[in-house]
mmCIF file of C-alpha atoms in Angstrom:
data_model
loop_
_atom_site.group_PDB
_atom_site.id
_atom_site.type_symbol
_atom_site.label_atom_id
_atom_site.label_comp_id
_atom_site.label_asym_id
_atom_site.label_seq_id
_atom_site.Cartn_x
_atom_site.Cartn_y
_atom_site.Cartn_z
ATOM 1 C CA UNK G 1 81.570 81.846 91.202
ATOM 2 C CA UNK G 2 83.152 85.300 90.754
ATOM 3 C CA UNK G 3 86.213 85.272 88.499
ATOM 4 C CA UNK G 4 89.363 86.294 90.350
ATOM 5 C CA UNK G 5 91.410 89.322 89.308
ATOM 6 C CA UNK G 6 94.645 88.699 87.403
ATOM 7 C CA UNK G 7 97.325 91.277 88.273
ATOM 8 C CA UNK G 8 100.169 92.455 86.042
ATOM 9 C CA UNK G 9 102.827 95.002 87.036
ATOM 10 C CA UNK G 10 104.275 96.913 84.087
ATOM 11 C CA UNK G 11 107.741 98.041 85.104
ATOM 12 C CA UNK G 12 110.438 96.676 87.394
ATOM 13 C CA UNK G 13 112.808 99.454 88.386
ATOM 14 C CA UNK G 14 113.469 100.572 91.948
ATOM 15 C CA UNK G 15 109.882 101.683 92.667
ATOM 16 C CA UNK G 16 108.299 98.944 90.571
ATOM 17 C CA UNK G 17 110.237 96.313 92.504
ATOM 18 C CA UNK G 18 109.235 97.780 95.885
ATOM 19 C CA UNK G 19 105.597 97.909 94.792
ATOM 20 C CA UNK G 20 105.847 94.345 93.489
ATOM 21 C CA UNK G 21 106.717 93.124 96.981
ATOM 22 C CA UNK G 22 103.583 94.777 98.435
ATOM 23 C CA UNK G 23 101.314 93.539 95.656
ATOM 24 C CA UNK G 24 102.654 89.990 95.837
ATOM 25 C CA UNK G 25 101.983 89.847 99.578
ATOM 26 C CA UNK G 26 98.488 91.349 99.328
ATOM 27 C CA UNK G 27 97.449 89.077 96.467
ATOM 28 C CA UNK G 28 98.220 86.101 98.718
ATOM 29 C CA UNK G 29 96.384 87.758 101.621
ATOM 30 C CA UNK G 30 93.221 88.310 99.550
ATOM 31 C CA UNK G 31 93.207 84.962 97.777
ATOM 32 C CA UNK G 32 89.416 85.170 97.381
ATOM 33 C CA UNK G 33 89.829 88.296 95.212
ATOM 34 C CA UNK G 34 93.068 87.785 93.270
ATOM 35 C CA UNK G 35 94.711 84.992 91.319
ATOM 36 C CA UNK G 36 97.856 83.825 93.090
ATOM 37 C CA UNK G 37 100.417 84.590 90.383
ATOM 38 C CA UNK G 38 101.451 88.192 89.737
ATOM 39 C CA UNK G 39 103.231 88.727 86.430
ATOM 40 C CA UNK G 40 105.759 91.550 86.322
ATOM 41 C CA UNK G 41 106.999 92.823 82.988
ATOM 42 C CA UNK G 42 110.758 93.331 83.132
ATOM 43 C CA UNK G 43 112.647 95.150 80.397
ATOM 44 C CA UNK G 44 115.263 92.498 79.659
ATOM 45 C CA UNK G 45 118.815 93.455 80.532
ATOM 46 C CA UNK G 46 122.098 91.656 80.980
ATOM 47 C CA UNK G 47 123.073 91.347 84.633
ATOM 48 C CA UNK G 48 126.539 89.901 85.252
ATOM 49 C CA UNK G 49 126.316 87.696 82.192
ATOM 50 C CA UNK G 50 122.752 86.493 82.777
ATOM 51 C CA UNK G 51 119.305 87.652 81.762
ATOM 52 C CA UNK G 52 117.871 89.844 84.514
ATOM 53 C CA UNK G 53 114.533 87.980 84.432
ATOM 54 C CA UNK G 54 116.298 84.658 85.041
ATOM 55 C CA UNK G 55 118.118 86.139 88.035
ATOM 56 C CA UNK G 56 114.908 87.624 89.491
ATOM 57 C CA UNK G 57 112.954 84.384 89.133
ATOM 58 C CA UNK G 58 115.744 82.277 90.626
ATOM 59 C CA UNK G 59 116.902 84.567 93.443
ATOM 60 C CA UNK G 60 113.481 86.119 94.273
ATOM 61 C CA UNK G 61 114.956 89.630 94.159
ATOM 62 C CA UNK G 62 115.957 92.306 91.664
ATOM 63 C CA UNK G 63 119.684 92.697 92.377
ATOM 64 C CA UNK G 64 120.119 95.584 89.948
ATOM 65 C CA UNK G 65 117.335 97.923 91.077
ATOM 66 C CA UNK G 66 116.398 96.716 94.596
ATOM 67 C CA UNK G 67 119.225 94.557 95.982
ATOM 68 C CA UNK G 68 118.740 92.722 99.254
ATOM 69 C CA UNK G 69 114.925 92.713 99.201
ATOM 70 C CA UNK G 70 113.242 89.338 98.690
ATOM 71 C CA UNK G 71 110.036 89.041 96.664
ATOM 72 C CA UNK G 72 107.119 86.770 97.565
ATOM 73 C CA UNK G 73 107.185 83.454 95.656
ATOM 74 C CA UNK G 74 104.140 84.374 93.534
ATOM 75 C CA UNK G 75 105.897 87.159 91.589
ATOM 76 C CA UNK G 76 107.013 86.009 88.126
ATOM 77 C CA UNK G 77 109.285 88.191 86.012
ATOM 78 C CA UNK G 78 108.302 88.111 82.329
ATOM 79 C CA UNK G 79 110.433 89.759 79.591
ATOM 80 C CA UNK G 80 107.711 89.680 76.916
ATOM 81 C CA UNK G 81 105.178 92.494 77.380
ATOM 82 C CA UNK G 82 102.338 90.768 75.524
ATOM 83 C CA UNK G 83 102.813 87.558 77.513
ATOM 84 C CA UNK G 84 102.927 89.489 80.796
ATOM 85 C CA UNK G 85 99.753 91.483 80.152
ATOM 86 C CA UNK G 86 97.718 88.818 78.349
ATOM 87 C CA UNK G 87 94.237 88.525 79.915
ATOM 88 C CA UNK G 88 95.286 90.677 82.904
ATOM 89 C CA UNK G 89 92.340 92.415 84.574
ATOM 90 C CA UNK G 90 94.347 94.688 86.921
ATOM 91 C CA UNK G 91 97.262 96.601 85.409
ATOM 92 C CA UNK G 92 99.782 98.510 87.530
ATOM 93 C CA UNK G 93 101.820 100.978 85.457
ATOM 94 C CA UNK G 94 105.117 101.879 87.132
ATOM 95 C CA UNK G 95 107.652 102.826 84.464
ATOM 96 C CA UNK G 96 109.348 106.032 83.263
ATOM 97 C CA UNK G 97 106.809 108.260 81.555
ATOM 98 C CA UNK G 98 108.722 108.516 78.279
ATOM 99 C CA UNK G 99 107.971 104.827 77.560
ATOM 100 C CA UNK G 100 104.209 104.851 78.167
ATOM 101 C CA UNK G 101 103.025 105.438 74.612
ATOM 102 C CA UNK G 102 105.038 102.595 73.086
ATOM 103 C CA UNK G 103 104.102 100.166 75.854
ATOM 104 C CA UNK G 104 100.380 100.884 75.469
ATOM 105 C CA UNK G 105 100.565 100.398 71.703
ATOM 106 C CA UNK G 106 102.146 96.970 72.193
ATOM 107 C CA UNK G 107 99.603 95.942 74.859
ATOM 108 C CA UNK G 108 96.541 96.981 72.901
ATOM 109 C CA UNK G 109 94.189 94.064 72.228
ATOM 110 C CA UNK G 110 95.836 91.659 74.672
ATOM 111 C CA UNK G 111 94.427 92.679 78.077
ATOM 112 C CA UNK G 112 91.132 91.485 79.586
ATOM 113 C CA UNK G 113 88.066 93.336 78.227
ATOM 114 C CA UNK G 114 87.022 94.350 81.761
ATOM 115 C CA UNK G 115 90.512 95.474 82.805
ATOM 116 C CA UNK G 116 91.213 98.533 84.905
ATOM 117 C CA UNK G 117 94.546 100.123 85.701
ATOM 118 C CA UNK G 118 96.363 102.298 88.182
ATOM 119 C CA UNK G 119 99.220 104.610 87.221
ATOM 120 C CA UNK G 120 102.200 105.166 89.514
ATOM 121 C CA UNK G 121 103.935 107.143 86.759
ATOM 122 C CA UNK G 122 105.512 110.487 87.651
ATOM 123 C CA UNK G 123 105.134 112.866 84.733
ATOM 124 C CA UNK G 124 102.783 114.673 82.379
ATOM 125 C CA UNK G 125 102.065 114.264 78.674
ATOM 126 C CA UNK G 126 102.665 117.859 77.611
ATOM 127 C CA UNK G 127 101.925 118.840 74.022
ATOM 128 C CA UNK G 128 101.937 122.367 72.572
ATOM 129 C CA UNK G 129 98.137 122.500 72.634
ATOM 130 C CA UNK G 130 97.365 120.759 75.949
ATOM 131 C CA UNK G 131 98.546 118.995 79.092
ATOM 132 C CA UNK G 132 97.377 115.404 79.576
ATOM 133 C CA UNK G 133 97.752 113.113 82.574
ATOM 134 C CA UNK G 134 99.320 109.726 81.896
ATOM 135 C CA UNK G 135 96.299 108.045 83.464
ATOM 136 C CA UNK G 136 94.198 109.751 80.787
ATOM 137 C CA UNK G 137 96.683 108.799 78.066
ATOM 138 C CA UNK G 138 96.582 105.135 79.152
ATOM 139 C CA UNK G 139 92.781 105.254 79.386
ATOM 140 C CA UNK G 140 92.496 106.702 75.886
ATOM 141 C CA UNK G 141 94.879 104.198 74.292
ATOM 142 C CA UNK G 142 93.498 101.085 76.021
ATOM 143 C CA UNK G 143 89.861 102.100 76.560
ATOM 144 C CA UNK G 144 89.865 101.333 80.301
ATOM 145 C CA UNK G 145 89.408 103.170 83.620
ATOM 146 C CA UNK G 146 92.691 104.329 85.165
ATOM 147 C CA UNK G 147 93.309 105.516 88.735
ATOM 148 C CA UNK G 148 96.519 107.092 90.068
ATOM 149 C CA UNK G 149 98.785 106.537 93.083
ATOM 150 C CA UNK G 150 101.356 108.947 94.460
ATOM 151 C CA UNK G 151 102.786 109.785 97.853
ATOM 152 C CA UNK G 152 105.811 110.378 100.062
ATOM 153 C CA UNK G 153 107.284 107.014 99.159
ATOM 154 C CA UNK G 154 111.052 106.552 98.845
ATOM 155 C CA UNK G 155 111.244 103.081 97.297
ATOM 156 C CA UNK G 156 114.053 101.659 99.434
ATOM 157 C CA UNK G 157 112.283 102.696 102.649
ATOM 158 C CA UNK G 158 108.987 101.189 101.477
ATOM 159 C CA UNK G 159 110.759 97.936 100.598
ATOM 160 C CA UNK G 160 112.265 97.835 104.110
ATOM 161 C CA UNK G 161 108.739 98.226 105.523
ATOM 162 C CA UNK G 162 109.322 101.605 107.140
ATOM 163 C CA UNK G 163 105.981 103.268 107.804
ATOM 164 C CA UNK G 164 104.640 105.715 105.237
ATOM 165 C CA UNK G 165 101.416 106.917 103.644
ATOM 166 C CA UNK G 166 100.284 107.143 100.044
ATOM 167 C CA UNK G 167 97.309 108.529 98.143
ATOM 168 C CA UNK G 168 95.172 106.830 95.501
ATOM 169 C CA UNK G 169 92.992 108.990 93.281
ATOM 170 C CA UNK G 170 90.057 107.028 91.880
ATOM 171 C CA UNK G 171 86.608 108.170 90.791
ATOM 172 C CA UNK G 172 85.059 104.691 90.769
ATOM 173 C CA UNK G 173 84.253 103.491 94.309
ATOM 174 C CA UNK G 174 84.525 99.759 93.520
ATOM 175 C CA UNK G 175 87.879 100.212 91.797
ATOM 176 C CA UNK G 176 89.077 102.301 94.745
ATOM 177 C CA UNK G 177 88.214 99.486 97.155
ATOM 178 C CA UNK G 178 90.027 96.967 94.932
ATOM 179 C CA UNK G 179 93.176 99.092 94.763
ATOM 180 C CA UNK G 180 93.049 99.625 98.529
ATOM 181 C CA UNK G 181 93.199 95.828 98.965
ATOM 182 C CA UNK G 182 96.042 95.605 96.462
ATOM 183 C CA UNK G 183 98.281 98.230 98.111
ATOM 184 C CA UNK G 184 97.338 98.860 101.754
ATOM 185 C CA UNK G 185 99.487 97.252 104.479
ATOM 186 C CA UNK G 186 100.374 97.959 108.108
ATOM 187 C CA UNK G 187 103.418 99.941 106.938
ATOM 188 C CA UNK G 188 102.054 101.351 103.639
ATOM 189 C CA UNK G 189 98.874 103.192 104.558
ATOM 190 C CA UNK G 190 96.598 104.061 101.641
ATOM 191 C CA UNK G 191 94.026 106.855 101.551
ATOM 192 C CA UNK G 192 91.650 106.792 98.564
ATOM 193 C CA UNK G 193 90.245 110.099 97.294
ATOM 194 C CA UNK G 194 88.321 111.035 94.152
ATOM 195 C CA UNK G 195 90.698 113.724 92.863
ATOM 196 C CA UNK G 196 92.894 111.535 90.630
ATOM 197 C CA UNK G 197 93.906 114.633 88.659
ATOM 198 C CA UNK G 198 95.388 116.334 91.717
ATOM 199 C CA UNK G 199 97.138 113.150 92.842
ATOM 200 C CA UNK G 200 98.852 112.693 89.503
ATOM 201 C CA UNK G 201 99.667 116.359 89.014
ATOM 202 C CA UNK G 202 101.430 116.515 92.382
ATOM 203 C CA UNK G 203 103.443 113.414 91.521
ATOM 204 C CA UNK G 204 104.746 115.004 88.328
ATOM 205 C CA UNK G 205 105.384 118.608 89.310
ATOM 206 C CA UNK G 206 107.095 117.926 92.635
ATOM 207 C CA UNK G 207 110.079 116.552 90.702
ATOM 208 C CA UNK G 208 110.679 119.980 89.152
ATOM 209 C CA UNK G 209 110.674 121.546 92.619
ATOM 210 C CA UNK G 210 113.107 118.857 93.805
ATOM 211 C CA UNK G 211 115.563 119.881 91.083
ATOM 212 C CA UNK G 212 115.383 123.414 92.474
ATOM 213 C CA UNK G 213 115.984 122.092 95.991
ATOM 214 C CA UNK G 214 119.000 120.121 94.773
ATOM 215 C CA UNK G 215 120.469 123.203 93.112
ATOM 216 C CA UNK G 216 120.102 125.036 96.425
ATOM 217 C CA UNK G 217 121.822 122.158 98.239
ATOM 218 C CA UNK G 218 124.645 122.196 95.715
ATOM 219 C CA UNK G 219 125.196 125.861 96.485
ATOM 220 C CA UNK G 220 125.193 125.135 100.222
ATOM 221 C CA UNK G 221 122.327 127.522 100.909
ATOM 222 C CA UNK G 222 120.890 125.620 103.869
ATOM 223 C CA UNK G 223 117.488 124.744 105.296
ATOM 224 C CA UNK G 224 115.857 128.179 105.207
ATOM 225 C CA UNK G 225 116.407 128.538 101.468
ATOM 226 C CA UNK G 226 115.208 125.023 100.759
ATOM 227 C CA UNK G 227 112.062 125.660 102.810
ATOM 228 C CA UNK G 228 111.373 128.764 100.708
ATOM 229 C CA UNK G 229 111.830 126.772 97.497
ATOM 230 C CA UNK G 230 109.463 124.064 98.758
ATOM 231 C CA UNK G 231 106.811 126.640 99.696
ATOM 232 C CA UNK G 232 107.084 128.469 96.372
ATOM 233 C CA UNK G 233 107.042 125.148 94.544
ATOM 234 C CA UNK G 234 103.859 124.065 96.294
ATOM 235 C CA UNK G 235 102.203 127.341 95.324
ATOM 236 C CA UNK G 236 103.202 126.887 91.669
ATOM 237 C CA UNK G 237 101.984 123.277 91.669
ATOM 238 C CA UNK G 238 98.623 124.453 93.004
ATOM 239 C CA UNK G 239 98.444 127.319 90.509
ATOM 240 C CA UNK G 240 99.306 125.064 87.561
ATOM 241 C CA UNK G 241 96.632 122.579 88.589
ATOM 242 C CA UNK G 242 93.926 125.168 89.062
ATOM 243 C CA UNK G 243 94.838 127.044 85.859
ATOM 244 C CA UNK G 244 94.944 124.065 83.497
ATOM 245 C CA UNK G 245 92.854 121.477 85.416
ATOM 246 C CA UNK G 246 89.979 123.307 87.043
ATOM 247 C CA UNK G 247 88.822 120.265 89.022
ATOM 248 C CA UNK G 248 91.899 120.023 91.275
ATOM 249 C CA UNK G 249 90.911 120.313 94.939
ATOM 250 C CA UNK G 250 92.909 122.281 97.527
ATOM 251 C CA UNK G 251 92.591 119.435 100.035
ATOM 252 C CA UNK G 252 94.616 117.142 97.748
ATOM 253 C CA UNK G 253 97.739 119.217 98.375
ATOM 254 C CA UNK G 254 97.524 118.265 102.066
ATOM 255 C CA UNK G 255 97.442 114.525 101.293
ATOM 256 C CA UNK G 256 100.564 112.352 101.173
ATOM 257 C CA UNK G 257 100.725 112.975 97.410
ATOM 258 C CA UNK G 258 101.001 116.730 98.028
ATOM 259 C CA UNK G 259 103.063 118.500 100.663
ATOM 260 C CA UNK G 260 104.347 115.260 102.241
ATOM 261 C CA UNK G 261 105.755 113.934 98.965
ATOM 262 C CA UNK G 262 107.190 117.341 98.130
ATOM 263 C CA UNK G 263 109.127 117.456 101.419
ATOM 264 C CA UNK G 264 110.388 113.885 100.987
ATOM 265 C CA UNK G 265 111.453 114.355 97.368
ATOM 266 C CA UNK G 266 113.240 117.617 98.143
ATOM 267 C CA UNK G 267 115.120 115.884 100.968
ATOM 268 C CA UNK G 268 116.072 112.479 99.607
ATOM 269 C CA UNK G 269 114.950 111.798 96.030
ATOM 270 C CA UNK G 270 116.993 111.177 92.888
ATOM 271 C CA UNK G 271 116.063 114.536 91.309
ATOM 272 C CA UNK G 272 117.494 116.436 94.268
ATOM 273 C CA UNK G 273 120.597 114.230 94.288
ATOM 274 C CA UNK G 274 121.434 114.731 90.609
ATOM 275 C CA UNK G 275 120.710 118.476 90.721
ATOM 276 C CA UNK G 276 123.074 118.886 93.679
ATOM 277 C CA UNK G 277 125.795 117.014 91.765
ATOM 278 C CA UNK G 278 125.092 119.188 88.698
ATOM 279 C CA UNK G 279 126.026 122.281 90.710
ATOM 280 C CA UNK G 280 129.003 120.747 92.503
ATOM 281 C CA UNK G 281 130.618 119.023 89.497
ATOM 282 C CA UNK G 282 129.499 121.046 86.481
ATOM 283 C CA UNK G 283 128.856 117.792 84.596
ATOM 284 C CA UNK G 284 125.873 117.544 82.199
ATOM 285 C CA UNK G 285 122.649 116.059 83.552
ATOM 286 C CA UNK G 286 122.713 113.060 81.187
ATOM 287 C CA UNK G 287 126.220 112.125 82.354
ATOM 288 C CA UNK G 288 125.221 112.380 86.015
ATOM 289 C CA UNK G 289 122.109 110.307 85.363
ATOM 290 C CA UNK G 290 124.314 107.469 84.107
ATOM 291 C CA UNK G 291 126.864 107.861 86.913
ATOM 292 C CA UNK G 292 124.494 108.180 89.866
ATOM 293 C CA UNK G 293 121.217 106.420 89.103
ATOM 294 C CA UNK G 294 122.225 102.851 88.216
ATOM 295 C CA UNK G 295 120.053 102.740 85.105
ATOM 296 C CA UNK G 296 117.117 104.668 86.571
ATOM 297 C CA UNK G 297 115.693 107.640 84.693
ATOM 298 C CA UNK G 298 115.501 111.244 85.879
ATOM 299 C CA UNK G 299 112.030 112.776 85.640
ATOM 300 C CA UNK G 300 112.327 116.318 87.023
ATOM 301 C CA UNK G 301 114.517 117.859 84.338
ATOM 302 C CA UNK G 302 112.411 116.412 81.524
ATOM 303 C CA UNK G 303 109.187 117.606 83.159
ATOM 304 C CA UNK G 304 110.728 121.074 83.645
ATOM 305 C CA UNK G 305 111.455 121.227 79.914
ATOM 306 C CA UNK G 306 107.967 120.079 78.971
ATOM 307 C CA UNK G 307 106.289 122.539 81.353
ATOM 308 C CA UNK G 308 108.393 125.425 80.021
ATOM 309 C CA UNK G 309 107.617 124.551 76.399
ATOM 310 C CA UNK G 310 103.922 124.538 77.299
ATOM 311 C CA UNK G 311 104.002 127.851 79.200
ATOM 312 C CA UNK G 312 106.274 129.763 76.815
ATOM 313 C CA UNK G 313 103.927 130.133 73.788
ATOM 314 C CA UNK G 314 101.181 131.202 76.214
ATOM 315 C CA UNK G 315 103.486 133.924 77.584
ATOM 316 C CA UNK G 316 102.973 132.554 81.093
ATOM 317 C CA UNK G 317 106.531 131.676 82.146
ATOM 318 C CA UNK G 318 106.692 134.734 84.423
ATOM 319 C CA UNK G 319 103.709 133.386 86.380
ATOM 320 C CA UNK G 320 105.713 130.272 87.325
ATOM 321 C CA UNK G 321 109.137 131.694 88.259
ATOM 322 C CA UNK G 322 110.473 128.589 90.036
ATOM 323 C CA UNK G 323 109.539 126.179 87.237
ATOM 324 C CA UNK G 324 110.984 128.626 84.705
ATOM 325 C CA UNK G 325 114.227 129.206 86.611
ATOM 326 C CA UNK G 326 114.855 125.466 86.980
ATOM 327 C CA UNK G 327 114.429 125.079 83.215
ATOM 328 C CA UNK G 328 116.772 127.988 82.427
ATOM 329 C CA UNK G 329 119.506 126.718 84.747
ATOM 330 C CA UNK G 330 119.421 123.182 83.350
ATOM 331 C CA UNK G 331 118.847 123.901 79.654
ATOM 332 C CA UNK G 332 119.922 127.489 78.953
ATOM 333 C CA UNK G 333 122.994 127.826 81.139
ATOM 334 C CA UNK G 334 121.506 130.410 83.490
ATOM 335 C CA UNK G 335 123.635 130.994 86.611
ATOM 336 C CA UNK G 336 122.841 128.447 89.317
ATOM 337 C CA UNK G 337 122.556 131.333 91.786
ATOM 338 C CA UNK G 338 119.404 132.440 89.967
ATOM 339 C CA UNK G 339 117.564 129.677 91.852
ATOM 340 C CA UNK G 340 117.197 132.309 94.586
ATOM 341 C CA UNK G 341 117.527 135.556 92.668
ATOM 342 C CA UNK G 342 114.876 134.856 90.013
ATOM 343 C CA UNK G 343 112.203 132.798 91.769
ATOM 344 C CA UNK G 344 110.239 135.563 93.445
ATOM 345 C CA UNK G 345 107.717 137.647 91.551
#
């Protein structure tokens, strides 16, 4: 008898909660493939005088990060990371990228020896000497194969079962088929491709472009300007991928993870929202993050900083004018109007 897969979701914010609903349902659907219980690691917080995990397990929803959406009965919130991941054979990483290293260190030695993972993390591990994907960072720390998932997926809309597409990048065919079973539904259509690098790169860099789009919105510049920013952003995403990751395929940018996600994020995502408020209020980004995001973390501004600090010593900032201008507006006090003035070569 083939041993069933044990699934653990690492992360429980807005997107992690929406994904948990899909995974819980599909695990029950494919009961011949997966164990019934899905453990979800929840960073313990106080919610109205109670532990958040207790509330989730009792009410079958995450009232802080995804209120009003009920989870399947087989999802179990677990506050202890080691307990949640112990003997898990399928790991779903969906947490802010700044926490990945510490989480992997704590998990090491506790997962199943044949485990594989999929990263839904939006960001890049950027060091002075190189750029690394978080799927590669997880793979290196845990010694397992890691795929990536990204797409035009606003969490609240996914949770409400409004139709959308997503892209999984996976080089191993068997793993790709497993992840397709885990995520694909009638309303969440999955396309599996081999270019995991391109999938993950798009998911990280589009957040920088969305900050630029939000700055434009804050200035009231309208649809034409935003369309120009989106086009220029897509070109810089493609150029960054082909310059520093030679394997990225052009076709990936036409998947849900590419142009579709870029349009969605520049229209309705948290990075756009906070950047617009930054222009309109003049408040610092960290203050707006606390005021507007209900405990969620902003990715675009941090990625903009990391990309700039990687490009600057290589004297390549002028080759990526949009990425560079976003950084200078947020971190160096450049005029917000430079989002138009300084983004063309």
